[in-house]
Amino acid sequence: MREGWEVKKLGEVIKKTETVDPTKTPTKEFIYIDVSSVNNINFSIESTTVLRGKNAPSRARKLVKSHDVIFATVRPTLKRIAIIPEELNNQVCSTGYFVLRADNNIDYKLLYYFLQTDVFICEMEKIQRGASYPAVTDTDVKEQIIFFPKLFSQQKRIVEILDEAFAAIDKAKANVEKNLQNAKDLFESYLQNIFANKGEDWEEKPFGELCKLTRGHNPPKSKFLNYPKAGYVRFYQIRDGWADKYAVYVPDTPQLHKVNPDEILMVAYRHIGKAFRGVSGAFNVALCKISNKSRAIL
């Protein structure tokens, strides 16, 4: 242990938080932060929902304030960690989160960074309980040990160093993504050139002679889960062709339309023509599955 550092349980360095019942004010609007609202890669709140009290789901019960740190306690969402910004002060988050409100002895951003450590996440994964809905309890989180400097100035300095490091990582990521986009643009240019200048020995046939097209099926949204579960399958929607941030799982029923990695899913609504492949699961009606009638193509 470093000299001048504290050893505490998380429960000893956080304040008590509040619960609310939005249904008691049925016409009042509030912003709701669901478990899927937080990006588990860049630890930011990317999407929220504006609801009236009368439409509040039963899990919309935890009041959050600016600088609170929220941590999802359900597998596989344990890395959904975020700081509540000023614009979401006094709004509501899901009971799937544990809310940490730093006391006067610790910097809230130090708490935020601590929750991202392998030590903390691995411990949470180890103590999860529940066969169909594995989770940790608020008490489990409070019992975790944290080490931190007594002096607030030292805490601030650590936070500054970590902020700088993560800013550098974000910049590096942006450069990689830019290079990847340049490579995609080059590939698409080459691809267009090939099909715009077909060879003399090429054949022309209607698409329907070579491929079978199948539209998807939409199960009720009330059945959606944002974590995998026995008896459920991955459910693909338009957004899932380019990101896996908001994965959805649905009960595996005979009504579902399935796709395998050898088949292509093409967007058939709004962003018509965009396509992706290499996935397994079910897909919704906004997507069209393209299956080859001959194994010689696709």
Tab-separated table of C-alpha atoms in Angstrom:
chain	number	residue	atom	x	y	z
A	1	MET	CA	0.000	0.000	0.000
A	2	ARG	CA	1.342	3.426	-0.927
A	3	GLU	CA	1.883	5.885	1.868
A	4	GLY	CA	-0.970	8.374	2.168
A	5	TRP	CA	-3.522	6.097	0.485
A	6	GLU	CA	-6.879	4.952	1.865
A	7	VAL	CA	-8.374	1.469	1.749
A	8	LYS	CA	-12.166	1.576	1.825
A	9	LYS	CA	-15.217	-0.336	0.716
A	10	LEU	CA	-17.099	1.409	-2.073
A	11	GLY	CA	-20.085	1.701	0.252
A	12	GLU	CA	-17.980	3.843	2.588
A	13	VAL	CA	-17.175	6.516	-0.008
A	14	ILE	CA	-20.566	7.027	-1.606
A	15	LYS	CA	-23.734	8.812	-0.536
A	16	LYS	CA	-27.218	7.385	-0.351
A	17	THR	CA	-29.214	7.873	-3.555
A	18	GLU	CA	-32.953	8.167	-4.122
A	19	THR	CA	-35.660	6.146	-5.827
A	20	VAL	CA	-38.725	7.687	-7.469
A	21	ASP	CA	-42.055	6.555	-8.896
A	22	PRO	CA	-42.777	8.532	-12.093
A	23	THR	CA	-46.271	7.032	-12.346
A	24	LYS	CA	-47.355	9.243	-9.421
A	25	THR	CA	-47.025	12.248	-11.752
A	26	PRO	CA	-48.616	10.737	-14.896
A	27	THR	CA	-48.436	13.841	-17.108
A	28	LYS	CA	-44.930	14.974	-16.146
A	29	GLU	CA	-42.153	14.232	-18.646
A	30	PHE	CA	-38.772	12.841	-17.666
A	31	ILE	CA	-35.687	11.519	-19.454
A	32	TYR	CA	-35.146	7.799	-19.019
A	33	ILE	CA	-31.740	6.066	-19.182
A	34	ASP	CA	-32.201	2.383	-19.965
A	35	VAL	CA	-29.423	-0.211	-19.677
A	36	SER	CA	-28.987	-0.151	-23.461
A	37	SER	CA	-28.571	3.657	-23.392
A	38	VAL	CA	-24.906	3.385	-22.369
A	39	ASN	CA	-22.184	2.461	-24.838
A	40	ASN	CA	-19.977	-0.214	-23.271
A	41	ILE	CA	-17.008	0.695	-25.463
A	42	ASN	CA	-16.599	4.440	-24.906
A	43	PHE	CA	-18.593	4.562	-21.630
A	44	SER	CA	-20.963	7.308	-22.672
A	45	ILE	CA	-24.726	7.787	-22.620
A	46	GLU	CA	-25.654	7.718	-26.289
A	47	SER	CA	-29.427	7.399	-26.304
A	48	THR	CA	-32.214	8.248	-23.901
A	49	THR	CA	-36.011	8.251	-24.052
A	50	VAL	CA	-38.406	11.035	-23.078
A	51	LEU	CA	-41.418	9.543	-21.291
A	52	ARG	CA	-44.462	10.705	-19.393
A	53	GLY	CA	-44.976	9.326	-15.921
A	54	LYS	CA	-47.965	7.259	-17.012
A	55	ASN	CA	-45.745	5.468	-19.557
A	56	ALA	CA	-42.865	4.774	-17.180
A	57	PRO	CA	-41.697	1.144	-17.171
A	58	SER	CA	-41.520	-0.565	-13.785
A	59	ARG	CA	-37.707	-0.458	-13.876
A	60	ALA	CA	-37.604	3.367	-14.219
A	61	ARG	CA	-37.102	4.038	-10.523
A	62	LYS	CA	-33.620	5.418	-9.781
A	63	LEU	CA	-33.109	9.181	-9.589
A	64	VAL	CA	-29.738	10.367	-10.915
A	65	LYS	CA	-27.910	13.653	-10.510
A	66	SER	CA	-25.049	15.246	-12.418
A	67	HIS	CA	-21.676	13.635	-11.615
A	68	ASP	CA	-23.311	10.418	-10.426
A	69	VAL	CA	-21.634	7.324	-11.852
A	70	ILE	CA	-23.901	4.521	-13.054
A	71	PHE	CA	-22.866	0.892	-13.388
A	72	ALA	CA	-25.032	-1.837	-14.982
A	73	THR	CA	-25.229	-4.843	-12.676
A	74	VAL	CA	-26.589	-7.409	-15.155
A	75	ARG	CA	-24.550	-9.708	-17.400
A	76	PRO	CA	-23.434	-9.153	-20.130
A	77	THR	CA	-23.831	-5.415	-19.571
A	78	LEU	CA	-21.323	-5.056	-16.723
A	79	LYS	CA	-19.193	-2.660	-18.729
A	80	ARG	CA	-22.016	-0.187	-19.256
A	81	ILE	CA	-20.520	2.550	-17.086
A	82	ALA	CA	-21.101	6.275	-17.440
A	83	ILE	CA	-21.046	9.648	-15.703
A	84	ILE	CA	-24.338	11.514	-15.559
A	85	PRO	CA	-23.870	14.861	-17.391
A	86	GLU	CA	-25.410	18.168	-16.304
A	87	GLU	CA	-28.227	17.913	-18.851
A	88	LEU	CA	-29.469	14.680	-17.236
A	89	ASN	CA	-29.508	16.050	-13.689
A	90	ASN	CA	-32.578	14.853	-11.719
A	91	GLN	CA	-33.635	12.379	-14.391
A	92	VAL	CA	-34.312	8.650	-14.041
A	93	CYS	CA	-32.326	5.507	-14.813
A	94	SER	CA	-33.135	1.806	-14.832
A	95	THR	CA	-32.993	-0.363	-11.721
A	96	GLY	CA	-30.489	-2.360	-13.773
A	97	TYR	CA	-27.920	0.223	-12.695
A	98	PHE	CA	-26.178	0.802	-9.398
A	99	VAL	CA	-25.834	4.548	-8.810
A	100	LEU	CA	-22.638	5.795	-7.154
A	101	ARG	CA	-22.676	9.321	-5.766
A	102	ALA	CA	-19.206	10.241	-4.465
A	103	ASP	CA	-18.918	11.693	-0.974
A	104	ASN	CA	-16.511	14.492	-0.041
A	105	ASN	CA	-13.554	12.122	0.341
A	106	ILE	CA	-13.231	10.932	-3.242
A	107	ASP	CA	-13.354	12.408	-6.747
A	108	TYR	CA	-16.326	11.090	-8.750
A	109	LYS	CA	-14.152	10.560	-11.835
A	110	LEU	CA	-11.792	8.375	-9.812
A	111	LEU	CA	-14.804	6.184	-9.003
A	112	TYR	CA	-15.686	6.147	-12.684
A	113	TYR	CA	-12.221	4.970	-13.708
A	114	PHE	CA	-12.074	2.406	-10.903
A	115	LEU	CA	-15.239	0.724	-12.207
A	116	GLN	CA	-13.504	0.173	-15.558
A	117	THR	CA	-10.572	-1.761	-14.073
A	118	ASP	CA	-10.148	-5.471	-14.745
A	119	VAL	CA	-9.912	-6.050	-10.985
A	120	PHE	CA	-13.413	-4.682	-10.405
A	121	ILE	CA	-15.077	-6.145	-13.525
A	122	CYS	CA	-13.582	-9.616	-12.991
A	123	GLU	CA	-14.815	-9.642	-9.404
A	124	MET	CA	-18.295	-8.647	-10.537
A	125	GLU	CA	-18.329	-11.419	-13.136
A	126	LYS	CA	-17.181	-13.932	-10.526
A	127	ILE	CA	-19.899	-13.174	-7.968
A	128	GLN	CA	-22.887	-12.866	-10.316
A	129	ARG	CA	-25.840	-14.980	-9.255
A	130	GLY	CA	-28.951	-16.219	-11.056
A	131	ALA	CA	-29.290	-18.814	-13.811
A	132	SER	CA	-31.586	-16.992	-16.228
A	133	TYR	CA	-30.790	-13.396	-15.207
A	134	PRO	CA	-27.213	-13.306	-13.796
A	135	ALA	CA	-26.576	-10.130	-11.823
A	136	VAL	CA	-24.810	-8.618	-8.845
A	137	THR	CA	-26.665	-6.788	-6.100
A	138	ASP	CA	-26.185	-3.249	-4.817
A	139	THR	CA	-24.715	-4.789	-1.665
A	140	ASP	CA	-22.156	-6.709	-3.746
A	141	VAL	CA	-20.983	-3.459	-5.312
A	142	LYS	CA	-20.766	-1.663	-1.971
A	143	GLU	CA	-18.542	-4.429	-0.560
A	144	GLN	CA	-15.820	-3.969	-3.193
A	145	ILE	CA	-12.497	-2.541	-1.986
A	146	ILE	CA	-11.063	0.633	-3.507
A	147	PHE	CA	-7.624	2.182	-2.954
A	148	PHE	CA	-7.182	5.937	-3.382
A	149	PRO	CA	-4.989	8.825	-2.179
A	150	LYS	CA	-6.220	10.725	0.878
A	151	LEU	CA	-5.260	14.056	-0.650
A	152	PHE	CA	-7.832	15.371	-3.107
A	153	SER	CA	-5.066	17.085	-5.086
A	154	GLN	CA	-3.441	13.701	-5.749
A	155	GLN	CA	-6.764	12.233	-6.814
A	156	LYS	CA	-7.253	15.117	-9.247
A	157	ARG	CA	-3.788	14.573	-10.696
A	158	ILE	CA	-4.501	10.870	-11.294
A	159	VAL	CA	-7.780	11.780	-12.986
A	160	GLU	CA	-5.996	14.332	-15.206
A	161	ILE	CA	-3.443	11.707	-16.301
A	162	LEU	CA	-6.192	9.210	-17.096
A	163	ASP	CA	-8.204	11.845	-18.963
A	164	GLU	CA	-5.176	12.642	-21.114
A	165	ALA	CA	-4.493	8.961	-21.772
A	166	PHE	CA	-8.066	8.261	-22.848
A	167	ALA	CA	-8.115	11.381	-25.027
A	168	ALA	CA	-4.997	10.083	-26.798
A	169	ILE	CA	-6.655	6.680	-27.263
A	170	ASP	CA	-9.773	8.314	-28.719
A	171	LYS	CA	-7.616	10.287	-31.145
A	172	ALA	CA	-5.775	7.131	-32.209
A	173	LYS	CA	-9.109	5.360	-32.721
A	174	ALA	CA	-10.370	8.226	-34.868
A	175	ASN	CA	-7.254	7.970	-37.061
A	176	VAL	CA	-7.721	4.212	-37.445
A	177	GLU	CA	-11.382	4.678	-38.366
A	178	LYS	CA	-10.439	7.336	-40.924
A	179	ASN	CA	-7.869	5.001	-42.506
A	180	LEU	CA	-10.450	2.200	-42.519
A	181	GLN	CA	-12.958	4.465	-44.254
A	182	ASN	CA	-10.347	5.386	-46.868
A	183	ALA	CA	-9.749	1.673	-47.496
A	184	LYS	CA	-13.499	1.064	-47.836
A	185	ASP	CA	-13.800	3.944	-50.294
A	186	LEU	CA	-10.969	2.481	-52.368
A	187	PHE	CA	-12.592	-0.962	-52.348
A	188	GLU	CA	-15.999	0.433	-53.367
A	189	SER	CA	-14.402	2.390	-56.203
A	190	TYR	CA	-12.698	-0.774	-57.462
A	191	LEU	CA	-15.917	-2.754	-57.070
A	192	GLN	CA	-17.947	-0.233	-59.069
A	193	ASN	CA	-15.308	-0.245	-61.785
A	194	ILE	CA	-15.522	-4.043	-62.143
A	195	PHE	CA	-19.278	-4.172	-62.600
A	196	ALA	CA	-19.396	-1.065	-64.780
A	197	ASN	CA	-16.904	-2.631	-67.202
A	198	LYS	CA	-18.078	-6.228	-67.522
A	199	GLY	CA	-16.170	-8.701	-69.682
A	200	GLU	CA	-17.336	-10.120	-73.014
A	201	ASP	CA	-17.851	-13.594	-71.525
A	202	TRP	CA	-20.097	-12.376	-68.689
A	203	GLU	CA	-23.747	-13.472	-68.473
A	204	GLU	CA	-26.794	-11.342	-67.706
A	205	LYS	CA	-29.675	-12.873	-65.744
A	206	PRO	CA	-32.550	-11.548	-63.618
A	207	PHE	CA	-31.638	-11.499	-59.953
A	208	GLY	CA	-34.555	-13.809	-59.156
A	209	GLU	CA	-33.080	-16.613	-61.278
A	210	LEU	CA	-29.977	-16.738	-59.108
A	211	CYS	CA	-31.239	-15.786	-55.648
A	212	LYS	CA	-34.150	-16.371	-53.310
A	213	LEU	CA	-35.391	-13.290	-51.397
A	214	THR	CA	-37.026	-13.566	-47.970
A	215	ARG	CA	-38.336	-10.730	-45.796
A	216	GLY	CA	-38.010	-10.922	-42.033
A	217	HIS	CA	-40.502	-11.199	-39.185
A	218	ASN	CA	-41.118	-8.807	-36.279
A	219	PRO	CA	-41.750	-10.382	-32.864
A	220	PRO	CA	-43.322	-8.140	-30.170
A	221	LYS	CA	-40.908	-5.571	-28.735
A	222	SER	CA	-42.093	-6.605	-25.288
A	223	LYS	CA	-40.125	-9.816	-25.822
A	224	PHE	CA	-36.817	-8.048	-26.565
A	225	LEU	CA	-33.862	-8.569	-24.224
A	226	ASN	CA	-30.505	-6.765	-24.369
A	227	TYR	CA	-28.546	-9.780	-23.126
A	228	PRO	CA	-28.280	-13.403	-24.338
A	229	LYS	CA	-30.433	-16.030	-22.638
A	230	ALA	CA	-31.158	-19.732	-23.054
A	231	GLY	CA	-33.953	-20.216	-25.582
A	232	TYR	CA	-33.293	-16.816	-27.217
A	233	VAL	CA	-31.525	-15.917	-30.477
A	234	ARG	CA	-29.769	-12.809	-31.734
A	235	PHE	CA	-32.239	-10.548	-33.556
A	236	TYR	CA	-30.899	-8.350	-36.364
A	237	GLN	CA	-32.291	-4.958	-37.330
A	238	ILE	CA	-31.134	-2.248	-39.755
A	239	ARG	CA	-28.635	-0.720	-37.321
A	240	ASP	CA	-26.916	-4.055	-36.631
A	241	GLY	CA	-25.169	-4.216	-39.974
A	242	TRP	CA	-22.684	-1.530	-38.960
A	243	ALA	CA	-22.527	-1.688	-35.163
A	244	ASP	CA	-23.157	-4.130	-32.348
A	245	LYS	CA	-23.770	-1.555	-29.629
A	246	TYR	CA	-27.435	-2.319	-29.073
A	247	ALA	CA	-27.704	-6.077	-29.542
A	248	VAL	CA	-31.203	-7.513	-29.085
A	249	TYR	CA	-32.265	-11.098	-28.340
A	250	VAL	CA	-35.738	-12.616	-28.824
A	251	PRO	CA	-37.400	-15.949	-27.960
A	252	ASP	CA	-36.540	-18.650	-30.507
A	253	THR	CA	-39.957	-19.411	-32.029
A	254	PRO	CA	-41.047	-21.108	-35.287
A	255	GLN	CA	-42.366	-17.762	-36.573
A	256	LEU	CA	-38.888	-16.247	-36.769
A	257	HIS	CA	-37.055	-15.983	-40.068
A	258	LYS	CA	-33.463	-17.157	-39.667
A	259	VAL	CA	-30.195	-16.249	-41.368
A	260	ASN	CA	-26.823	-18.019	-41.409
A	261	PRO	CA	-23.329	-16.616	-42.119
A	262	ASP	CA	-23.387	-17.748	-45.764
A	263	GLU	CA	-26.423	-15.618	-46.553
A	264	ILE	CA	-26.724	-11.870	-47.111
A	265	LEU	CA	-28.999	-9.448	-45.304
A	266	MET	CA	-29.976	-6.383	-47.326
A	267	VAL	CA	-31.788	-3.343	-45.959
A	268	ALA	CA	-35.205	-3.121	-47.620
A	269	TYR	CA	-36.511	-0.041	-45.827
A	270	ARG	CA	-35.226	3.562	-45.733
A	271	HIS	CA	-31.509	2.841	-46.375
A	272	ILE	CA	-32.385	0.470	-49.220
A	273	GLY	CA	-29.527	-1.529	-50.720
A	274	LYS	CA	-27.071	-1.569	-47.822
A	275	ALA	CA	-26.059	-5.142	-47.097
A	276	PHE	CA	-24.036	-7.270	-44.689
A	277	ARG	CA	-23.324	-10.943	-44.067
A	278	GLY	CA	-21.546	-13.337	-41.706
A	279	VAL	CA	-24.185	-13.345	-38.957
A	280	SER	CA	-26.433	-16.000	-37.408
A	281	GLY	CA	-29.844	-15.477	-35.849
A	282	ALA	CA	-33.200	-14.004	-36.826
A	283	PHE	CA	-34.005	-10.765	-38.657
A	284	ASN	CA	-36.815	-8.236	-38.811
A	285	VAL	CA	-39.122	-7.190	-41.634
A	286	ALA	CA	-36.953	-4.189	-42.581
A	287	LEU	CA	-34.300	-6.626	-43.816
A	288	CYS	CA	-34.391	-8.980	-46.790
A	289	LYS	CA	-32.396	-12.219	-46.807
A	290	ILE	CA	-30.642	-13.101	-50.053
A	291	SER	CA	-30.023	-16.832	-50.417
A	292	ASN	CA	-28.207	-18.296	-53.411
A	293	LYS	CA	-30.061	-20.842	-55.528
A	294	SER	CA	-26.718	-22.076	-56.788
A	295	ARG	CA	-23.731	-22.596	-54.454
A	296	ALA	CA	-21.536	-21.254	-57.252
A	297	ILE	CA	-22.356	-17.670	-56.296
A	298	LEU	CA	-22.450	-15.505	-53.159
